[in-house]
mmCIF file of C-alpha atoms in Angstrom:
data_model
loop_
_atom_site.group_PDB
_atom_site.id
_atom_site.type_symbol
_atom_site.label_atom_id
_atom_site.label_comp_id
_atom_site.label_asym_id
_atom_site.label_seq_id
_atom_site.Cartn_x
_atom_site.Cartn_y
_atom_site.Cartn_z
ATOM 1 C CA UNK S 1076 65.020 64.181 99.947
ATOM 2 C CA UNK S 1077 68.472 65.867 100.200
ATOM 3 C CA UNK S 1078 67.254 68.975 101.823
ATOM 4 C CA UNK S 1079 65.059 66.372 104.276
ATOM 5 C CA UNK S 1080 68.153 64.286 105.230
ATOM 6 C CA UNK S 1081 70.263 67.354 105.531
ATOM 7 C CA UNK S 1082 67.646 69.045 107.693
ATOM 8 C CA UNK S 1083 67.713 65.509 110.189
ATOM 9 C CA UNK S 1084 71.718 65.464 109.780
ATOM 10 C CA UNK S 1085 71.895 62.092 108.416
ATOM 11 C CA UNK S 1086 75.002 61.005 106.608
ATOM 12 C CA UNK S 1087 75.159 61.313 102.544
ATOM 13 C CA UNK S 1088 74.807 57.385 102.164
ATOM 14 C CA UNK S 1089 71.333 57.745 103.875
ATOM 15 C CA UNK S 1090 70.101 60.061 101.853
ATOM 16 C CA UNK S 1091 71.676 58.529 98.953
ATOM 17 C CA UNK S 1092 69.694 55.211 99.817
ATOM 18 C CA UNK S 1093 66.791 57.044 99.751
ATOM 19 C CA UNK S 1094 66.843 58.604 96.810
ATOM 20 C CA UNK S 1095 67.862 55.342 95.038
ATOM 21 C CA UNK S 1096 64.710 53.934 96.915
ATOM 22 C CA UNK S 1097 62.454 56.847 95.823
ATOM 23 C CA UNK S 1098 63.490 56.389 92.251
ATOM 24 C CA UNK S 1099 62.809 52.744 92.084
ATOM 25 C CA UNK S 1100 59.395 53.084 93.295
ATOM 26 C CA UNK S 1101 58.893 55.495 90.398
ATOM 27 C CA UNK S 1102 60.300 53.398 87.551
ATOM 28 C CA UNK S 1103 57.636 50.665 87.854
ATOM 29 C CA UNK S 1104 54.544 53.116 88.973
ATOM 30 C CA UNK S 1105 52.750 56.006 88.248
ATOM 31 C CA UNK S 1106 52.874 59.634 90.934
ATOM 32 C CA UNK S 1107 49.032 59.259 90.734
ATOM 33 C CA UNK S 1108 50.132 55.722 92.738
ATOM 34 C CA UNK S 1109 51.325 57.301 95.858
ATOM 35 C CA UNK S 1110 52.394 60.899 96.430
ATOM 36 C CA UNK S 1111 55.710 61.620 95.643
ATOM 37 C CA UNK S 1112 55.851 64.373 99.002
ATOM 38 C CA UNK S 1113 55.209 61.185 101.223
ATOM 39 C CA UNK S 1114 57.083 58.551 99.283
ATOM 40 C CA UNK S 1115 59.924 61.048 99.888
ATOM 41 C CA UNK S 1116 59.703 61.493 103.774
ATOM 42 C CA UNK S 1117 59.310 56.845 103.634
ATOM 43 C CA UNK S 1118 62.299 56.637 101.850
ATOM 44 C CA UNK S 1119 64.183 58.562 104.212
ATOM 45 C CA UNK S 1120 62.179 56.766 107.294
ATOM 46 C CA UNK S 1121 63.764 53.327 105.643
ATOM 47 C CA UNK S 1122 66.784 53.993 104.929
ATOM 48 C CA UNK S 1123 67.906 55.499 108.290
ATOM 49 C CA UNK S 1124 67.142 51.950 109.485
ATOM 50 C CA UNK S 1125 68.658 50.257 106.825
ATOM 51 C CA UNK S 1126 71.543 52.119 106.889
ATOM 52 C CA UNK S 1127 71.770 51.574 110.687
ATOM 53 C CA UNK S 1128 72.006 55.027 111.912
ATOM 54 C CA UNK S 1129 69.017 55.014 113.948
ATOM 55 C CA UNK S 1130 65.403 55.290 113.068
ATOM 56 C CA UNK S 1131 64.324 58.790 113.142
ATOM 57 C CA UNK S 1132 60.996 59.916 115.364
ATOM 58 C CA UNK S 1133 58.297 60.275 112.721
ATOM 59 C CA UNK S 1134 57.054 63.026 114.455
ATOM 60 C CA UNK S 1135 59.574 64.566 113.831
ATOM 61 C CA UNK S 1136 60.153 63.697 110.303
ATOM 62 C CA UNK S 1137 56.455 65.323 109.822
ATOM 63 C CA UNK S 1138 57.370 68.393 111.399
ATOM 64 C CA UNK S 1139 60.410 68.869 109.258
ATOM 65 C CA UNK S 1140 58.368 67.854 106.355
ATOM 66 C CA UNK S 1141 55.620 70.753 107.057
ATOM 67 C CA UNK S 1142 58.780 73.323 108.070
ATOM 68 C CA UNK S 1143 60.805 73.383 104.715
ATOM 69 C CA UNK S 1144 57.586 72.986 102.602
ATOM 70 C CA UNK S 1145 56.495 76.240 104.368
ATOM 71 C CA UNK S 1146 60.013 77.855 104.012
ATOM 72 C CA UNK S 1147 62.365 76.611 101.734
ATOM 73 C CA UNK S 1148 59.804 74.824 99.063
ATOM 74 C CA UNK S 1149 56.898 77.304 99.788
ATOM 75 C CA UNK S 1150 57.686 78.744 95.491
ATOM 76 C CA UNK S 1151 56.181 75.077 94.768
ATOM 77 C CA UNK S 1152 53.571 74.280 97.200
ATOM 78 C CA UNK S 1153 50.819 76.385 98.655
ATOM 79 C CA UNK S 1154 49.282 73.762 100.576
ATOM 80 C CA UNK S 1155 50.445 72.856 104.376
ATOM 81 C CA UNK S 1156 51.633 68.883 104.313
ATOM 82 C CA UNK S 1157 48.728 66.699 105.161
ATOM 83 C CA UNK S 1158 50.316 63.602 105.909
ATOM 84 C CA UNK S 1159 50.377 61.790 109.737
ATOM 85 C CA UNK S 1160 52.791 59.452 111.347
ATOM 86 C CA UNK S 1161 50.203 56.291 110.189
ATOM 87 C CA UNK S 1162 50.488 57.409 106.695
ATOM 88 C CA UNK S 1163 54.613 56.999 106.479
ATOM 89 C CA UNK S 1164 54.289 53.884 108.197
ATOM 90 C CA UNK S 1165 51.105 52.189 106.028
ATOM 91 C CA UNK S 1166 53.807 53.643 102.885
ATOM 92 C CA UNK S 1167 57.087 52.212 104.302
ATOM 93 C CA UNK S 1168 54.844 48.707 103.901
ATOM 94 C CA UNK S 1169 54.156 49.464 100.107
ATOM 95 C CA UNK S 1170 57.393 50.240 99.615
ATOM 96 C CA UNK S 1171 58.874 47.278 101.152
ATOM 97 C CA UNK S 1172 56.514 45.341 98.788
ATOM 98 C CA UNK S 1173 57.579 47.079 95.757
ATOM 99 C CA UNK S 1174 61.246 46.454 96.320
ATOM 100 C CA UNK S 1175 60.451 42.678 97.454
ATOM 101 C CA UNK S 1176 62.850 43.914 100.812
ATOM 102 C CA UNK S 1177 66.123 44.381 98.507
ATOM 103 C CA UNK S 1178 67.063 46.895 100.585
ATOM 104 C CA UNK S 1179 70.709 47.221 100.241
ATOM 105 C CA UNK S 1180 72.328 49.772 98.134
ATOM 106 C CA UNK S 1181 75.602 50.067 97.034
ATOM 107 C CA UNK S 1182 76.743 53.686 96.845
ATOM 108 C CA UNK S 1183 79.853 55.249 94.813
ATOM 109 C CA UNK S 1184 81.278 56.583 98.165
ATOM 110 C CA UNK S 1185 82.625 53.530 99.861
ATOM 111 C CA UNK S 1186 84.604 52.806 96.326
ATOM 112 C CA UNK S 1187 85.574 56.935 95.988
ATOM 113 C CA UNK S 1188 87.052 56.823 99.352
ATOM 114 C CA UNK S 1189 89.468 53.559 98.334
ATOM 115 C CA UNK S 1190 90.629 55.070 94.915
ATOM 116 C CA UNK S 1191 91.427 58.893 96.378
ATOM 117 C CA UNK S 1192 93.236 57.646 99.830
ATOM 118 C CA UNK S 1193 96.965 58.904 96.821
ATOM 119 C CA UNK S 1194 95.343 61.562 95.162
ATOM 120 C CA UNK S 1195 94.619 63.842 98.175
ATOM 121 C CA UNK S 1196 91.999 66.023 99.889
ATOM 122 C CA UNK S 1197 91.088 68.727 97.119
ATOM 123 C CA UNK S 1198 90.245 65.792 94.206
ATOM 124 C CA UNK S 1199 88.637 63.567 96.879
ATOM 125 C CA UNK S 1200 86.180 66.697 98.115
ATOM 126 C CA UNK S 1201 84.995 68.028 94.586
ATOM 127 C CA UNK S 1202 84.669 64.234 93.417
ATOM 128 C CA UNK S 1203 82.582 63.694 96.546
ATOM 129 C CA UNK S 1204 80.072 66.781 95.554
ATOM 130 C CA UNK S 1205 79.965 65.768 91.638
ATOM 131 C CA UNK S 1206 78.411 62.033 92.969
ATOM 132 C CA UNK S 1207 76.248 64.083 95.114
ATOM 133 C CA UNK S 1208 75.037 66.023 91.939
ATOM 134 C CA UNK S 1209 74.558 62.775 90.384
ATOM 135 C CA UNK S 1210 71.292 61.464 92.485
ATOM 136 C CA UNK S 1211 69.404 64.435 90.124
ATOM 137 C CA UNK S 1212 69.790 61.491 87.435
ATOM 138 C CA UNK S 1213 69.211 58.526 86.742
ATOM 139 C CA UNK S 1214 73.228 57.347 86.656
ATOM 140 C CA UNK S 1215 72.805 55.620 90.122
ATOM 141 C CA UNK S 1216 70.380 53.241 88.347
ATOM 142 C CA UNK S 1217 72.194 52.672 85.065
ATOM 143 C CA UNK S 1218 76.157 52.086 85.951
ATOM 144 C CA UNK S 1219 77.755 50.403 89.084
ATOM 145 C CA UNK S 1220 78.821 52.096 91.997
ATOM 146 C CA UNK S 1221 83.182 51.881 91.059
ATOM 147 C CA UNK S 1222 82.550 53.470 87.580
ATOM 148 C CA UNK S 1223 80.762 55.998 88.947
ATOM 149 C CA UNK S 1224 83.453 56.702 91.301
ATOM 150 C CA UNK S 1225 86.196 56.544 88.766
ATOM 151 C CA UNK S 1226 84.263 58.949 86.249
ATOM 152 C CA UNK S 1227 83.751 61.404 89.443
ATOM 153 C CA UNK S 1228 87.394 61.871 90.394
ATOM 154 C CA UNK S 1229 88.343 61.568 86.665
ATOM 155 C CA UNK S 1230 86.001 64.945 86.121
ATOM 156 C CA UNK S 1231 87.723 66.277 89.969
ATOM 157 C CA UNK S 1232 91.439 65.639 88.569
ATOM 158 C CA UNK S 1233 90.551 67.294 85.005
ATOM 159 C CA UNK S 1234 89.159 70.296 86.967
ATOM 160 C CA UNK S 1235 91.788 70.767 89.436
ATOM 161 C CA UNK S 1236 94.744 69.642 87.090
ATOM 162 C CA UNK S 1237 95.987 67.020 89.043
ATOM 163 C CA UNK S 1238 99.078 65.254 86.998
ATOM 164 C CA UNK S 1239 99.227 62.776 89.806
ATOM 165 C CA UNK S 1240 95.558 61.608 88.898
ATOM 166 C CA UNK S 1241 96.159 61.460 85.175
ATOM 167 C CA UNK S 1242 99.105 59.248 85.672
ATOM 168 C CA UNK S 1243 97.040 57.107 88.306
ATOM 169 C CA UNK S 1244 94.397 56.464 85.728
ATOM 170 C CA UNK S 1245 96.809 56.075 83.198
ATOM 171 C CA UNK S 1246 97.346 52.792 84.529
ATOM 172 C CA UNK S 1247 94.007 51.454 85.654
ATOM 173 C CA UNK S 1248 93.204 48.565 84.148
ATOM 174 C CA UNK S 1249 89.042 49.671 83.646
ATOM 175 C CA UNK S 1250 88.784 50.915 79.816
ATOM 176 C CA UNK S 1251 88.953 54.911 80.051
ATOM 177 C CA UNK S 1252 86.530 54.738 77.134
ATOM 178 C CA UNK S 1253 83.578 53.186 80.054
ATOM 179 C CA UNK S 1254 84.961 56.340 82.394
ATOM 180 C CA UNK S 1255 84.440 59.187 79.597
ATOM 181 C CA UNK S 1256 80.661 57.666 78.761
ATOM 182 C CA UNK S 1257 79.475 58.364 82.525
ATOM 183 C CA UNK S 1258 81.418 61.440 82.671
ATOM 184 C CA UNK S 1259 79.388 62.835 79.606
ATOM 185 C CA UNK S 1260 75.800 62.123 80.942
ATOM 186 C CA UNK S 1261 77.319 63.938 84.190
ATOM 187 C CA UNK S 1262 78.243 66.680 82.189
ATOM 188 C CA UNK S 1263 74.989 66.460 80.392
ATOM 189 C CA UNK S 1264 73.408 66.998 83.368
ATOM 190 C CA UNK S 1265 75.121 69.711 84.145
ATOM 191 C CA UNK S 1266 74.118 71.498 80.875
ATOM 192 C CA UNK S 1267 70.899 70.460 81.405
ATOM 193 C CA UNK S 1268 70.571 72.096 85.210
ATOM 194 C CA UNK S 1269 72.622 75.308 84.229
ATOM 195 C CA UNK S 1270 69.541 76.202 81.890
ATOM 196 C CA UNK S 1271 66.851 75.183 85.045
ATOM 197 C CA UNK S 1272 65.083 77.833 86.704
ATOM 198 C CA UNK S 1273 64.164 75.788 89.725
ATOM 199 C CA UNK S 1274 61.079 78.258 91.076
ATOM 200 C CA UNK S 1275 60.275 79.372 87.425
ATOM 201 C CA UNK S 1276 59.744 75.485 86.119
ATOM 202 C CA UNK S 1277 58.990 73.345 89.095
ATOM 203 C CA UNK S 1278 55.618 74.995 89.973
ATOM 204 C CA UNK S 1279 53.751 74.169 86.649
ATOM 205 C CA UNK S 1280 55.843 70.730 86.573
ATOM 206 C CA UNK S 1281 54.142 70.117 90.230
ATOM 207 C CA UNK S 1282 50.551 71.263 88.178
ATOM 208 C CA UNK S 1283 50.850 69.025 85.728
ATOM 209 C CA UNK S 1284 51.618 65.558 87.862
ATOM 210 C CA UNK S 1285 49.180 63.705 88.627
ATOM 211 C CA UNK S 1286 48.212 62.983 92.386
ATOM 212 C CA UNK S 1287 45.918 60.682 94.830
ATOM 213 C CA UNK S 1288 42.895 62.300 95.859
ATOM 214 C CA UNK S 1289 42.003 63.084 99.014
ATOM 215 C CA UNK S 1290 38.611 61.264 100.296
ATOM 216 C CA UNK S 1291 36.975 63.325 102.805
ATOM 217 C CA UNK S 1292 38.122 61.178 105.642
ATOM 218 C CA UNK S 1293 41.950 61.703 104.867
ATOM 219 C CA UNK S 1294 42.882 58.664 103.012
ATOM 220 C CA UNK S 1295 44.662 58.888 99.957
ATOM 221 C CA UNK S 1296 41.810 57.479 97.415
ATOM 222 C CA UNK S 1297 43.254 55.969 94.391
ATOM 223 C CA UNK S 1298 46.556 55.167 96.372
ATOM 224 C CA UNK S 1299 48.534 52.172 96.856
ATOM 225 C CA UNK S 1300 49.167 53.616 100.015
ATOM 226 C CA UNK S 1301 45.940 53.948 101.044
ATOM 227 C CA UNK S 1302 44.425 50.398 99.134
ATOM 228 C CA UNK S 1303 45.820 47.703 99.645
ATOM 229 C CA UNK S 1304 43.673 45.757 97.004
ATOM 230 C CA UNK S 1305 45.109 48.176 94.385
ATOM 231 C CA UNK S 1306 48.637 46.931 95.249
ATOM 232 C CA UNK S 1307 49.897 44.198 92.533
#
């Protein structure tokens, strides 16, 4: 999803929304449900509406689909992407479904932006890229959008040794205790991805998922996406 949005040049709180939407869907069903390599390219297709910076052409959300699958995820899949403009749209309806239309997300950013307007540039950028990291977890589901913030440029003033941060925090009046318990699981993560060989692991993780079948007419059989009967 990052490298999708990034690829379209859609702000960070698009492709935040996305991801937040693609997890969601995931929590309450199974891959074997829908694809998770067109749930991805929906989630983006949503969100650039909800997030009112203009639908995207799903033409051409296909072809950039097909291109970095072919060049930047080609270590992980071998096969071309087989999915059409009617399938992203037929998914965006399933989707919609799931989430009973709660579309709006809150995001960390709006919040990070508020809190670093005294601490300046260098703890505001690093902050920014440590919530980035964050959508590889589940954090954005778990903890509201201001803690997450705070425990971001909390980590950003610790690693550039900001004294004017320490003493800003000094006097919040949010328990530092909350602050250090995200800032662990983001650290955790960290750990976690500094021992992940991304083209070493992800190729027999992608094996072992289970997808929809293909029917020999296209449709996804066994898919929500594809059935709506099957949709509960």
């Amino acid at each position: 999803i990052q490298a999708l949005g990034e690829t379209n040049k859609l702000r960070q709180q698009v492709i935040a929304t996305a991801t937040v939407y693609f997890k969601r869907f995931y929590i309450l069903n199974s891959f074997k449900s829908i694809d998770p390599f067109l749930m991805a390219p929906t989630c983006i297709f949503l969100a650039s509406k909800v997030e009112e910076c203009g639908p995207i052409p799903i033409q051409r959300l296909i072809t950039v689909c097909s291109s970095l699958i072919k060049s930047k995820f080609n270590f992980a899949m071998t096969n071309d992407f087989l999915y059409r403009p009617q399938h992203v749209l037929e998914c965006e309806f399933y989707l919609l479904e799931m989430m009973d239309c709660c579309l709006i997300v809150h995001q960390p950013y709006r919040p990070l932006t508020t809190y670093a307007e005294s601490l300046g540039p260098e703890v505001l950028n690093t902050a920014w890229h440590i919530i980035n990291d964050t959508l590889r977890c589940d954090i954005i589901l778990t903890h509201p959008p201001y803690l997450i913030a705070l425990s971001a440029l909390h980590m950003s003033s610790v690693i550039h040794n900001n004294d004017n941060a320490m003493k800003w925090f000094s006097e919040l009046t949010i328990s530092i205790e909350k602050i250090t318990q995200v800032s662990q699981q983001i650290i955790q993560l960290y750990e976690l991805w500094r021992g992940f060989e991304e083209k070493k692991e992800i190729p027999g993780i992608l094996f072992r998922m289970p997808r929809p079948r293909m029917s020999h007419s296209g449709s996804l059989a066994g898919s929500r996406c594809s059935t709506p009967s099957g949709m509960r």
